[in-house]
Tab-separated table of C-alpha atoms in Angstrom:
chain	number	residue	atom	x	y	z
L	91	MET	CA	-95.270	128.096	-126.875
L	92	THR	CA	-96.983	129.766	-124.369
L	93	ASP	CA	-97.862	128.259	-120.693
L	94	THR	CA	-101.514	127.017	-122.276
L	95	ASP	CA	-100.004	124.974	-125.089
L	96	GLN	CA	-97.650	123.485	-122.635
L	97	GLN	CA	-100.438	122.236	-120.198
L	98	SER	CA	-102.690	121.009	-123.306
L	99	THR	CA	-99.635	118.969	-124.582
L	100	PRO	CA	-99.888	115.455	-123.332
L	101	PHE	CA	-97.088	113.405	-121.929
L	102	PRO	CA	-95.581	111.516	-124.698
L	103	GLU	CA	-95.807	107.532	-124.380
L	104	ILE	CA	-92.401	106.166	-123.699
L	105	LYS	CA	-92.072	102.545	-124.360
L	106	PRO	CA	-89.002	99.867	-123.849
L	107	VAL	CA	-87.135	98.885	-126.752
L	108	ASP	CA	-84.575	96.089	-127.610
L	109	THR	CA	-81.887	98.029	-128.877
L	110	GLY	CA	-79.328	94.949	-129.586
L	111	PRO	CA	-75.797	95.231	-128.673
L	112	GLU	CA	-74.803	98.232	-130.660
L	113	LEU	CA	-76.114	100.755	-128.432
L	114	GLY	CA	-74.953	99.206	-125.345
L	115	ARG	CA	-71.602	99.449	-126.847
L	116	PHE	CA	-71.750	102.847	-127.914
L	117	MET	CA	-72.776	103.985	-124.424
L	118	THR	CA	-69.927	102.020	-122.844
L	119	ALA	CA	-67.569	103.760	-124.987
L	120	MET	CA	-69.308	107.348	-124.329
L	121	ARG	CA	-69.132	106.380	-120.325
L	122	ARG	CA	-65.386	105.416	-120.868
L	123	LEU	CA	-64.821	109.192	-122.521
L	124	GLN	CA	-66.891	110.995	-119.692
L	125	ASP	CA	-64.333	109.022	-117.167
L	126	VAL	CA	-61.183	109.773	-119.540
L	127	VAL	CA	-62.274	113.664	-119.778
L	128	VAL	CA	-62.436	114.235	-116.336
L	129	SER	CA	-59.303	112.084	-115.151
L	130	THR	CA	-56.588	113.222	-117.962
L	131	ASP	CA	-54.103	116.005	-118.566
L	132	PRO	CA	-53.051	115.897	-121.815
L	133	ASP	CA	-51.480	118.937	-124.244
L	134	GLN	CA	-53.222	121.366	-125.975
L	135	ASP	CA	-52.769	119.953	-129.318
L	136	LEU	CA	-54.268	116.830	-128.212
L	137	TRP	CA	-57.350	118.604	-126.692
L	138	ALA	CA	-57.919	120.504	-129.969
L	139	ASP	CA	-57.499	117.232	-132.043
L	140	ALA	CA	-60.290	115.397	-129.765
L	141	ALA	CA	-62.568	118.101	-130.062
L	142	GLY	CA	-62.581	118.004	-133.655
L	143	GLN	CA	-63.018	114.187	-133.860
L	144	ILE	CA	-66.021	114.535	-131.244
L	145	GLU	CA	-67.557	117.420	-133.498
L	146	GLU	CA	-67.220	115.059	-136.717
L	147	LEU	CA	-69.071	112.189	-134.766
L	148	CYS	CA	-71.756	114.724	-133.480
L	149	ALA	CA	-72.322	116.114	-137.195
L	150	ARG	CA	-72.776	112.396	-138.193
L	151	LEU	CA	-75.466	111.534	-135.604
L	152	GLU	CA	-77.079	115.116	-136.024
L	153	VAL	CA	-78.711	113.830	-139.301
L	154	HIS	CA	-80.320	111.055	-137.523
L	155	ARG	CA	-82.112	112.891	-134.775
L	156	ALA	CA	-85.606	111.333	-133.682
L	157	PRO	CA	-88.271	112.476	-131.253
L	158	GLN	CA	-88.562	111.532	-127.863
L	159	GLY	CA	-90.259	108.183	-127.718
L	160	VAL	CA	-88.396	107.306	-130.981
L	161	ALA	CA	-84.745	107.730	-129.963
L	162	PRO	CA	-83.607	104.511	-128.288
L	163	ALA	CA	-81.729	106.519	-125.292
L	164	GLY	CA	-83.175	105.730	-122.230
L	165	ARG	CA	-85.696	103.313	-123.331
L	166	GLY	CA	-83.082	100.092	-122.930
L	167	PRO	CA	-84.160	98.368	-119.777
L	168	HIS	CA	-81.681	95.539	-120.281
L	169	LEU	CA	-78.803	98.626	-120.512
L	170	PRO	CA	-77.000	99.994	-117.762
L	171	GLY	CA	-78.487	103.499	-117.269
L	172	LEU	CA	-81.503	102.508	-119.545
L	173	GLY	CA	-79.041	102.988	-122.513
L	174	HIS	CA	-78.540	106.919	-121.437
L	175	PRO	CA	-75.450	108.629	-120.661
L	176	LEU	CA	-76.749	111.104	-118.134
L	177	MET	CA	-77.945	107.963	-115.736
L	178	PRO	CA	-75.247	106.269	-114.009
L	179	PRO	CA	-74.432	102.798	-115.052
L	180	TRP	CA	-77.144	100.816	-112.758
L	181	THR	CA	-79.238	98.200	-113.896
L	182	MET	CA	-82.780	96.845	-112.607
L	183	THR	CA	-82.576	93.452	-110.986
L	184	GLU	CA	-86.271	93.250	-109.647
L	185	PHE	CA	-88.842	95.236	-111.231
L	186	GLY	CA	-92.509	94.859	-109.746
L	187	PRO	CA	-95.667	96.570	-108.044
L	188	ASP	CA	-93.266	95.368	-104.799
L	189	GLY	CA	-90.580	97.293	-105.459
L	190	VAL	CA	-87.501	97.940	-107.631
L	191	VAL	CA	-84.024	96.832	-107.023
L	192	MET	CA	-81.164	98.365	-108.882
L	193	GLU	CA	-77.481	97.382	-108.747
L	194	GLY	CA	-74.577	99.452	-110.037
L	195	HIS	CA	-71.685	101.518	-109.269
L	196	PHE	CA	-70.435	105.140	-109.482
L	197	SER	CA	-67.200	106.114	-111.595
L	198	ARG	CA	-64.274	108.865	-111.637
L	199	PHE	CA	-67.220	110.861	-113.473
L	200	HIS	CA	-69.305	110.978	-110.845
L	201	VAL	CA	-66.892	112.338	-108.108
L	202	GLY	CA	-67.262	115.580	-106.337
L	203	GLY	CA	-64.165	115.336	-104.461
L	204	ASN	CA	-61.430	113.039	-102.888
L	205	ASN	CA	-62.772	110.082	-104.718
L	206	ALA	CA	-66.593	110.478	-103.528
L	207	VAL	CA	-69.478	110.692	-105.359
L	208	HIS	CA	-70.597	114.237	-105.909
L	209	GLY	CA	-73.530	114.901	-103.655
L	210	GLY	CA	-75.784	116.009	-106.611
L	211	VAL	CA	-75.299	112.880	-108.418
L	212	ILE	CA	-77.074	110.658	-105.846
L	213	PRO	CA	-80.394	112.639	-105.502
L	214	LEU	CA	-80.364	112.198	-109.274
L	215	PHE	CA	-80.215	108.510	-109.029
L	216	TYR	CA	-83.003	108.288	-106.468
L	217	ASP	CA	-85.190	110.787	-108.961
L	218	TRP	CA	-84.608	107.963	-111.520
L	219	HIS	CA	-85.036	104.992	-109.180
L	220	PHE	CA	-88.155	106.772	-108.090
L	221	GLY	CA	-89.528	107.012	-111.565
L	222	MET	CA	-88.832	103.005	-112.190
L	223	ILE	CA	-90.650	102.518	-108.892
L	224	VAL	CA	-93.760	104.080	-109.795
L	225	SER	CA	-93.532	102.676	-113.403
L	226	ALA	CA	-93.147	99.260	-111.805
L	227	ALA	CA	-96.675	99.903	-109.897
L	228	ASP	CA	-98.237	100.947	-113.330
L	229	ARG	CA	-98.572	104.765	-111.980
L	230	ALA	CA	-96.567	105.915	-115.054
L	231	ASN	CA	-96.599	109.430	-116.121
L	232	SER	CA	-95.545	111.003	-112.961
L	233	ARG	CA	-93.539	113.715	-111.861
L	234	THR	CA	-91.384	114.306	-108.740
L	235	ALA	CA	-93.299	116.843	-106.362
L	236	TYR	CA	-90.163	116.540	-103.592
L	237	LEU	CA	-87.069	114.312	-103.053
L	238	HIS	CA	-85.538	114.379	-99.806
L	239	VAL	CA	-81.928	112.520	-99.253
L	240	ASP	CA	-80.201	111.941	-96.332
L	241	TYR	CA	-76.402	110.937	-96.683
L	242	ARG	CA	-74.993	108.385	-93.994
L	243	LYS	CA	-71.718	107.566	-95.345
L	244	ILE	CA	-69.574	108.553	-98.255
L	245	THR	CA	-70.620	106.699	-101.368
L	246	PRO	CA	-67.504	105.590	-103.180
L	247	ILE	CA	-66.723	105.067	-106.674
L	248	ASP	CA	-65.938	101.715	-108.659
L	249	GLN	CA	-67.709	99.476	-105.757
L	250	PRO	CA	-70.636	97.570	-106.323
L	251	LEU	CA	-73.720	98.975	-104.759
L	252	VAL	CA	-77.436	98.239	-104.365
L	253	SER	CA	-80.441	100.444	-103.867
L	254	HIS	CA	-83.877	99.035	-102.908
L	255	GLY	CA	-87.131	101.090	-103.357
L	256	ARG	CA	-90.433	100.789	-102.671
L	257	ILE	CA	-93.630	102.525	-102.639
L	258	HIS	CA	-94.480	103.255	-98.994
L	259	SER	CA	-98.113	104.763	-99.245
L	260	ILE	CA	-100.394	105.876	-101.752
L	261	GLU	CA	-103.182	108.840	-101.685
L	262	GLY	CA	-104.977	109.272	-104.858
L	263	ARG	CA	-102.659	110.653	-107.540
L	264	LYS	CA	-100.080	110.759	-104.869
L	265	ALA	CA	-97.291	108.211	-104.261
L	266	PHE	CA	-94.910	108.444	-101.377
L	267	VAL	CA	-91.614	106.484	-102.301
L	268	THR	CA	-88.713	105.290	-100.405
L	269	ALA	CA	-85.435	103.802	-101.049
L	270	THR	CA	-82.174	103.089	-99.493
L	271	MET	CA	-78.377	102.776	-101.127
L	272	THR	CA	-76.076	100.030	-99.571
L	273	ASP	CA	-72.788	98.698	-100.041
L	274	SER	CA	-71.410	95.138	-100.306
L	275	ASP	CA	-71.321	95.071	-96.741
L	276	GLY	CA	-74.527	96.089	-96.193
L	277	ASN	CA	-73.627	99.255	-94.937
L	278	VAL	CA	-76.246	102.002	-95.434
L	279	LEU	CA	-74.657	104.973	-97.544
L	280	SER	CA	-77.998	107.005	-98.230
L	281	GLU	CA	-81.440	106.889	-97.932
L	282	ALA	CA	-84.339	108.906	-99.794
L	283	ASN	CA	-87.761	109.449	-99.864
L	284	GLY	CA	-90.320	111.543	-101.998
L	285	LEU	CA	-93.611	112.208	-103.646
L	286	MET	CA	-94.377	111.159	-107.046
L	287	LEU	CA	-97.541	113.012	-108.384
L	288	ARG	CA	-99.379	110.965	-110.900
L	289	LEU	CA	-100.417	113.539	-113.897
L	290	LEU	CA	-103.815	114.226	-115.361
L	291	PRO	CA	-104.409	113.461	-119.059
L	292	HIS	CA	-103.621	117.029	-119.932
L	293	GLN	CA	-100.495	117.754	-117.949
L	294	PRO	CA	-97.019	117.797	-119.667
């Protein structure tokens, strides 16, 4: 596919879907697997046996491949991380044009060192949060032009956290967005600001 072809491909329409409890259970198991993989030290035979079981599951799921916008992962607003294993297990507790509030936690899978959340995971979270903010303000089909994070304190794992975000200002296609993450005591762990650029109809 050439650059011209990519530029002429419209942004796919992504709609929320009611996935039912089965996908939620599956994603919970996936997240547990991610945590277990980075926090255990079994013998080599068990690694090999586990790899075979995972490969078998992949083969079973592979025959059900679906295009973006049809596959339910990432489209379950009632599920932690929207039902997508890349996203940390947070859920939206407020969603509207005035802003989006998200609550959740990070786990062992997200550790960078010494039980602190990896510094790269936090911008990933904010990028996702910013996407939800512009969607809530009816500015869907936007992409991140830049994202800046100020790390104020170590972000812990396995503790309840909250992130409040909103659109600070709008200039045409540009939405300037801010968000702040706090712990249960109200301590500011990090702050972020960014620019979300609404795409033109022909932009991917």
